[in-house]
Amino acid sequence: MGSIYLIRHGQASLGAANYDVLSPLGIRQSQLCGEHFGALGLLFDACYAGTLQRQIDTARHALDAMNQSSLAVQSDASFNEYHSDQVLESYLPQVLEAIPDAEHYLKNAGQFRKEFQRVFSHAVTLWITDTRERPGCPSWQSYVEQVGTGLRRVIDDNRGSGQNIAVFASGGTITAALQLITQMPATSAFELNWQIVNTSVSRLQYRADKLSLAYFNSQAHLEIHRQPEWISFR
């Protein structure tokens, strides 16, 4: 069987003008991830990332650290994060009914990280449990199908026995893959989503007719250094 390593991007820049940039911590997390792979003697046969800058840069820093900088990072938008701005915009009126200061927390996310997470979580819960397709906001199920299409394409392109494939993605991507494989309810999948650490590793095993979960959200490359501040969730 082959292995697909789903790796979440490093910490991005919440509250900055451009979120889609790795923070200094995000860069270090990416390097530590690559160093850990290198120490294990792991080499990737192929590498994919979404088209978001934080995903691509995480891939490049990790590959550099494991001395595989010559390996091409193949871009595939199937592994992009879902459009959180669309989700927040579509469900904000309902969120405001429960959290009147929601707009203030959204505009000052860098100062109010805990409050931002509460607002964001509420909007996402409304989204994933909504049975209607809202204009300008694709459903959660359609996003799961998008990620599934990307994974099938990776498997089709890498049918050799024992292939090790890296996919640098986002928390939503990993959650969608988790639900796709386990068939757990979306609400249960998102309970796990909020626990996905920056640069954590989830490994899938695959062959032509089967895709299974080997492990989820490993953060050994961070924990081994005993620096709790290196572990982040946003």
mmCIF file of C-alpha atoms in Angstrom:
data_model
loop_
_atom_site.group_PDB
_atom_site.id
_atom_site.type_symbol
_atom_site.label_atom_id
_atom_site.label_comp_id
_atom_site.label_asym_id
_atom_site.label_seq_id
_atom_site.Cartn_x
_atom_site.Cartn_y
_atom_site.Cartn_z
ATOM 1 C CA MET A 1 0.000 0.000 0.000
ATOM 2 C CA GLY A 2 1.035 3.598 -0.565
ATOM 3 C CA SER A 3 0.872 6.408 1.976
ATOM 4 C CA ILE A 4 -0.490 9.928 1.662
ATOM 5 C CA TYR A 5 0.809 12.305 4.310
ATOM 6 C CA LEU A 6 -1.729 15.098 4.820
ATOM 7 C CA ILE A 7 0.144 17.988 6.406
ATOM 8 C CA ARG A 8 -1.569 21.107 7.655
ATOM 9 C CA HIS A 9 0.158 24.404 6.826
ATOM 10 C CA GLY A 10 2.174 26.270 9.435
ATOM 11 C CA GLN A 11 0.716 29.091 11.467
ATOM 12 C CA ALA A 12 -0.561 31.865 9.202
ATOM 13 C CA SER A 13 -0.982 35.565 10.021
ATOM 14 C CA LEU A 14 -4.327 35.934 11.777
ATOM 15 C CA GLY A 15 -5.260 39.599 12.166
ATOM 16 C CA ALA A 16 -2.684 40.810 9.626
ATOM 17 C CA ALA A 17 -3.510 42.536 6.345
ATOM 18 C CA ASN A 18 -2.756 39.284 4.515
ATOM 19 C CA TYR A 19 -3.663 36.126 6.424
ATOM 20 C CA ASP A 20 -2.173 33.891 3.717
ATOM 21 C CA VAL A 21 1.427 34.394 4.860
ATOM 22 C CA LEU A 22 3.292 32.142 7.263
ATOM 23 C CA SER A 23 4.179 33.767 10.559
ATOM 24 C CA PRO A 24 7.756 33.347 11.874
ATOM 25 C CA LEU A 25 6.390 30.521 14.023
ATOM 26 C CA GLY A 26 4.722 28.989 10.970
ATOM 27 C CA ILE A 27 8.047 28.927 9.141
ATOM 28 C CA ARG A 28 9.768 27.253 12.091
ATOM 29 C CA GLN A 29 6.971 24.686 12.427
ATOM 30 C CA SER A 30 7.381 23.830 8.739
ATOM 31 C CA GLN A 31 11.126 23.380 9.125
ATOM 32 C CA LEU A 32 10.677 21.179 12.197
ATOM 33 C CA CYS A 33 8.214 19.019 10.294
ATOM 34 C CA GLY A 34 10.723 18.503 7.475
ATOM 35 C CA GLU A 35 13.579 17.850 9.905
ATOM 36 C CA HIS A 36 11.475 15.165 11.599
ATOM 37 C CA PHE A 37 10.690 13.461 8.297
ATOM 38 C CA GLY A 38 14.378 13.569 7.440
ATOM 39 C CA ALA A 39 15.356 12.037 10.795
ATOM 40 C CA LEU A 40 12.920 9.193 10.093
ATOM 41 C CA GLY A 41 14.586 8.589 6.739
ATOM 42 C CA LEU A 42 11.343 9.362 4.923
ATOM 43 C CA LEU A 43 11.568 10.473 1.293
ATOM 44 C CA PHE A 44 8.572 11.617 -0.731
ATOM 45 C CA ASP A 45 7.984 10.275 -4.226
ATOM 46 C CA ALA A 46 5.646 13.170 -5.066
ATOM 47 C CA CYS A 47 4.465 16.348 -3.382
ATOM 48 C CA TYR A 48 1.209 18.285 -3.759
ATOM 49 C CA ALA A 49 -0.188 21.450 -2.201
ATOM 50 C CA GLY A 50 -3.207 23.616 -2.614
ATOM 51 C CA THR A 51 -2.727 26.933 -4.402
ATOM 52 C CA LEU A 52 -2.689 29.004 -1.203
ATOM 53 C CA GLN A 53 0.628 30.636 -0.384
ATOM 54 C CA ARG A 54 0.726 29.322 3.182
ATOM 55 C CA GLN A 55 0.352 25.758 1.900
ATOM 56 C CA ILE A 56 3.019 26.113 -0.796
ATOM 57 C CA ASP A 57 5.486 27.823 1.544
ATOM 58 C CA THR A 58 4.984 25.159 4.209
ATOM 59 C CA ALA A 59 5.810 22.541 1.582
ATOM 60 C CA ARG A 60 8.943 24.348 0.453
ATOM 61 C CA HIS A 61 10.292 24.916 3.971
ATOM 62 C CA ALA A 62 9.637 21.286 4.906
ATOM 63 C CA LEU A 63 11.223 19.898 1.733
ATOM 64 C CA ASP A 64 14.260 22.130 2.203
ATOM 65 C CA ALA A 65 14.680 20.815 5.758
ATOM 66 C CA MET A 66 14.566 17.188 4.581
ATOM 67 C CA ASN A 67 16.978 17.840 1.680
ATOM 68 C CA GLN A 68 14.315 17.325 -0.988
ATOM 69 C CA SER A 69 14.185 20.870 -2.299
ATOM 70 C CA SER A 70 14.443 19.592 -5.882
ATOM 71 C CA LEU A 71 11.110 17.781 -5.594
ATOM 72 C CA ALA A 72 8.413 19.713 -7.479
ATOM 73 C CA VAL A 73 5.426 20.976 -5.499
ATOM 74 C CA GLN A 74 2.417 20.251 -7.710
ATOM 75 C CA SER A 75 -0.452 22.697 -7.159
ATOM 76 C CA ASP A 76 -4.005 21.386 -6.922
ATOM 77 C CA ALA A 77 -6.824 23.716 -5.860
ATOM 78 C CA SER A 78 -8.805 20.693 -4.625
ATOM 79 C CA PHE A 79 -6.704 20.902 -1.463
ATOM 80 C CA ASN A 80 -7.402 24.573 -0.764
ATOM 81 C CA GLU A 81 -9.165 25.560 2.430
ATOM 82 C CA TYR A 82 -12.898 26.133 2.158
ATOM 83 C CA HIS A 83 -13.902 29.789 1.698
ATOM 84 C CA SER A 84 -14.322 30.881 5.294
ATOM 85 C CA ASP A 85 -15.096 34.465 4.256
ATOM 86 C CA GLN A 86 -18.111 33.215 2.296
ATOM 87 C CA VAL A 87 -19.252 31.132 5.258
ATOM 88 C CA LEU A 88 -18.951 34.050 7.669
ATOM 89 C CA GLU A 89 -20.711 36.445 5.310
ATOM 90 C CA SER A 90 -23.571 34.035 4.605
ATOM 91 C CA TYR A 91 -24.238 33.091 8.229
ATOM 92 C CA LEU A 92 -23.291 36.297 10.064
ATOM 93 C CA PRO A 93 -26.907 37.455 10.524
ATOM 94 C CA GLN A 94 -27.673 34.238 12.415
ATOM 95 C CA VAL A 95 -24.405 34.421 14.348
ATOM 96 C CA LEU A 96 -25.243 37.964 15.491
ATOM 97 C CA GLU A 97 -28.426 36.678 17.077
ATOM 98 C CA ALA A 98 -26.312 34.536 19.407
ATOM 99 C CA ILE A 99 -23.161 36.723 19.629
ATOM 100 C CA PRO A 100 -24.095 40.440 19.302
ATOM 101 C CA ASP A 101 -20.428 41.576 19.247
ATOM 102 C CA ALA A 102 -19.478 39.137 16.491
ATOM 103 C CA GLU A 103 -18.578 41.807 13.916
ATOM 104 C CA HIS A 104 -16.236 43.523 16.370
ATOM 105 C CA TYR A 105 -14.414 40.261 17.057
ATOM 106 C CA LEU A 106 -14.108 39.520 13.345
ATOM 107 C CA LYS A 107 -12.610 42.938 12.600
ATOM 108 C CA ASN A 108 -10.118 42.615 15.477
ATOM 109 C CA ALA A 109 -9.308 38.924 15.261
ATOM 110 C CA GLY A 110 -5.673 39.405 16.242
ATOM 111 C CA GLN A 111 -6.704 40.931 19.583
ATOM 112 C CA PHE A 112 -9.626 38.609 20.281
ATOM 113 C CA ARG A 113 -8.453 35.169 19.179
ATOM 114 C CA LYS A 114 -10.663 33.227 21.589
ATOM 115 C CA GLU A 115 -13.755 35.304 20.763
ATOM 116 C CA PHE A 116 -12.980 35.060 17.032
ATOM 117 C CA GLN A 117 -12.859 31.270 17.332
ATOM 118 C CA ARG A 118 -16.252 31.250 19.056
ATOM 119 C CA VAL A 119 -17.792 33.332 16.253
ATOM 120 C CA PHE A 120 -16.112 31.259 13.564
ATOM 121 C CA SER A 121 -17.142 27.958 15.146
ATOM 122 C CA HIS A 122 -20.752 29.098 15.365
ATOM 123 C CA ALA A 123 -20.832 30.108 11.698
ATOM 124 C CA VAL A 124 -19.246 26.833 10.611
ATOM 125 C CA THR A 125 -21.755 24.795 12.629
ATOM 126 C CA LEU A 126 -24.620 26.611 10.924
ATOM 127 C CA TRP A 127 -22.985 25.954 7.560
ATOM 128 C CA ILE A 128 -22.270 22.242 7.898
ATOM 129 C CA THR A 129 -25.759 21.526 9.257
ATOM 130 C CA ASP A 130 -27.592 23.597 6.626
ATOM 131 C CA THR A 131 -29.480 21.404 4.184
ATOM 132 C CA ARG A 132 -29.882 24.259 1.682
ATOM 133 C CA GLU A 133 -27.368 25.489 -0.879
ATOM 134 C CA ARG A 134 -26.886 29.234 -0.306
ATOM 135 C CA PRO A 135 -26.025 31.570 -3.215
ATOM 136 C CA GLY A 136 -22.310 32.364 -3.218
ATOM 137 C CA CYS A 137 -21.542 29.805 -0.511
ATOM 138 C CA PRO A 138 -20.978 26.220 -1.694
ATOM 139 C CA SER A 139 -22.170 23.564 0.728
ATOM 140 C CA TRP A 140 -19.942 21.552 3.024
ATOM 141 C CA GLN A 141 -20.831 18.404 1.099
ATOM 142 C CA SER A 142 -19.644 19.930 -2.166
ATOM 143 C CA TYR A 143 -16.347 20.775 -0.467
ATOM 144 C CA VAL A 144 -15.960 17.178 0.736
ATOM 145 C CA GLU A 145 -16.511 16.028 -2.848
ATOM 146 C CA GLN A 146 -13.853 18.502 -4.054
ATOM 147 C CA VAL A 147 -11.274 17.079 -1.634
ATOM 148 C CA GLY A 148 -12.262 13.532 -2.598
ATOM 149 C CA THR A 149 -11.675 14.359 -6.258
ATOM 150 C CA GLY A 150 -8.192 15.637 -5.429
ATOM 151 C CA LEU A 151 -7.313 12.517 -3.441
ATOM 152 C CA ARG A 152 -8.525 10.235 -6.236
ATOM 153 C CA ARG A 153 -6.368 12.177 -8.697
ATOM 154 C CA VAL A 154 -3.307 11.756 -6.451
ATOM 155 C CA ILE A 155 -3.949 8.012 -6.155
ATOM 156 C CA ASP A 156 -4.414 7.649 -9.910
ATOM 157 C CA ASP A 157 -1.157 9.487 -10.553
ATOM 158 C CA ASN A 158 0.854 7.433 -8.037
ATOM 159 C CA ARG A 159 -0.062 3.792 -8.421
ATOM 160 C CA GLY A 160 3.400 2.382 -7.749
ATOM 161 C CA SER A 161 3.735 0.051 -4.773
ATOM 162 C CA GLY A 162 4.808 1.715 -1.530
ATOM 163 C CA GLN A 163 4.696 5.319 -2.775
ATOM 164 C CA ASN A 164 5.031 8.072 -0.164
ATOM 165 C CA ILE A 165 3.067 11.169 -1.168
ATOM 166 C CA ALA A 166 2.970 14.514 0.644
ATOM 167 C CA VAL A 167 -0.108 16.739 0.448
ATOM 168 C CA PHE A 168 0.287 20.131 2.132
ATOM 169 C CA ALA A 169 -3.188 21.391 2.849
ATOM 170 C CA SER A 170 -5.408 23.022 5.474
ATOM 171 C CA GLY A 171 -7.515 22.035 8.455
ATOM 172 C CA GLY A 172 -10.694 21.937 6.392
ATOM 173 C CA THR A 173 -9.058 19.693 3.802
ATOM 174 C CA ILE A 174 -8.002 17.212 6.477
ATOM 175 C CA THR A 175 -11.448 17.307 8.094
ATOM 176 C CA ALA A 176 -13.123 16.633 4.747
ATOM 177 C CA ALA A 177 -10.785 13.679 4.116
ATOM 178 C CA LEU A 178 -11.500 12.373 7.617
ATOM 179 C CA GLN A 179 -15.254 12.482 7.069
ATOM 180 C CA LEU A 180 -14.914 10.989 3.601
ATOM 181 C CA ILE A 181 -12.953 7.994 4.897
ATOM 182 C CA THR A 182 -14.773 7.351 8.196
ATOM 183 C CA GLN A 183 -18.261 8.513 7.141
ATOM 184 C CA MET A 184 -18.695 10.197 10.528
ATOM 185 C CA PRO A 185 -21.212 13.071 10.757
ATOM 186 C CA ALA A 186 -19.903 16.498 9.777
ATOM 187 C CA THR A 187 -20.491 17.825 13.294
ATOM 188 C CA SER A 188 -18.305 15.055 14.739
ATOM 189 C CA ALA A 189 -15.611 15.683 12.140
ATOM 190 C CA PHE A 190 -15.493 19.354 13.107
ATOM 191 C CA GLU A 191 -15.130 18.510 16.779
ATOM 192 C CA LEU A 192 -11.841 16.967 15.675
ATOM 193 C CA ASN A 193 -11.123 19.798 13.218
ATOM 194 C CA TRP A 194 -10.673 22.303 16.012
ATOM 195 C CA GLN A 195 -7.900 20.087 17.426
ATOM 196 C CA ILE A 196 -5.787 19.993 14.245
ATOM 197 C CA VAL A 197 -2.415 21.571 14.995
ATOM 198 C CA ASN A 198 -0.406 23.649 12.527
ATOM 199 C CA THR A 199 1.905 21.294 10.551
ATOM 200 C CA SER A 200 0.332 18.226 12.163
ATOM 201 C CA VAL A 201 0.527 15.063 10.072
ATOM 202 C CA SER A 202 -2.336 12.696 9.235
ATOM 203 C CA ARG A 203 -1.396 9.592 7.266
ATOM 204 C CA LEU A 204 -3.689 7.812 4.827
ATOM 205 C CA GLN A 205 -2.967 4.405 3.340
ATOM 206 C CA TYR A 206 -4.153 3.668 -0.160
ATOM 207 C CA ARG A 207 -4.328 1.206 -2.958
ATOM 208 C CA ALA A 208 -6.364 1.434 -6.163
ATOM 209 C CA ASP A 209 -9.630 0.365 -4.528
ATOM 210 C CA LYS A 210 -9.188 1.453 -0.910
ATOM 211 C CA LEU A 211 -8.339 4.534 1.167
ATOM 212 C CA SER A 212 -7.997 4.237 4.942
ATOM 213 C CA LEU A 213 -6.821 6.312 7.912
ATOM 214 C CA ALA A 214 -3.574 5.194 9.568
ATOM 215 C CA TYR A 215 -3.247 8.050 12.052
ATOM 216 C CA PHE A 216 -4.563 11.568 12.637
ATOM 217 C CA ASN A 217 -3.086 14.890 13.789
ATOM 218 C CA SER A 218 0.380 13.701 14.824
ATOM 219 C CA GLN A 219 2.460 16.531 16.250
ATOM 220 C CA ALA A 220 5.477 14.534 17.414
ATOM 221 C CA HIS A 221 7.852 16.841 15.525
ATOM 222 C CA LEU A 222 6.735 19.702 17.770
ATOM 223 C CA GLU A 223 6.171 17.874 21.057
ATOM 224 C CA ILE A 224 9.644 16.347 21.098
ATOM 225 C CA HIS A 225 11.193 19.800 21.633
ATOM 226 C CA ARG A 226 9.123 20.483 24.776
ATOM 227 C CA GLN A 227 8.276 24.003 23.661
ATOM 228 C CA PRO A 228 4.508 24.370 24.217
ATOM 229 C CA GLU A 229 4.497 27.761 22.473
ATOM 230 C CA TRP A 230 5.456 26.024 19.223
ATOM 231 C CA ILE A 231 2.061 24.289 19.143
ATOM 232 C CA SER A 232 -0.655 26.453 17.595
ATOM 233 C CA PHE A 233 -4.120 25.950 16.163
ATOM 234 C CA ARG A 234 -4.639 29.100 14.038
#
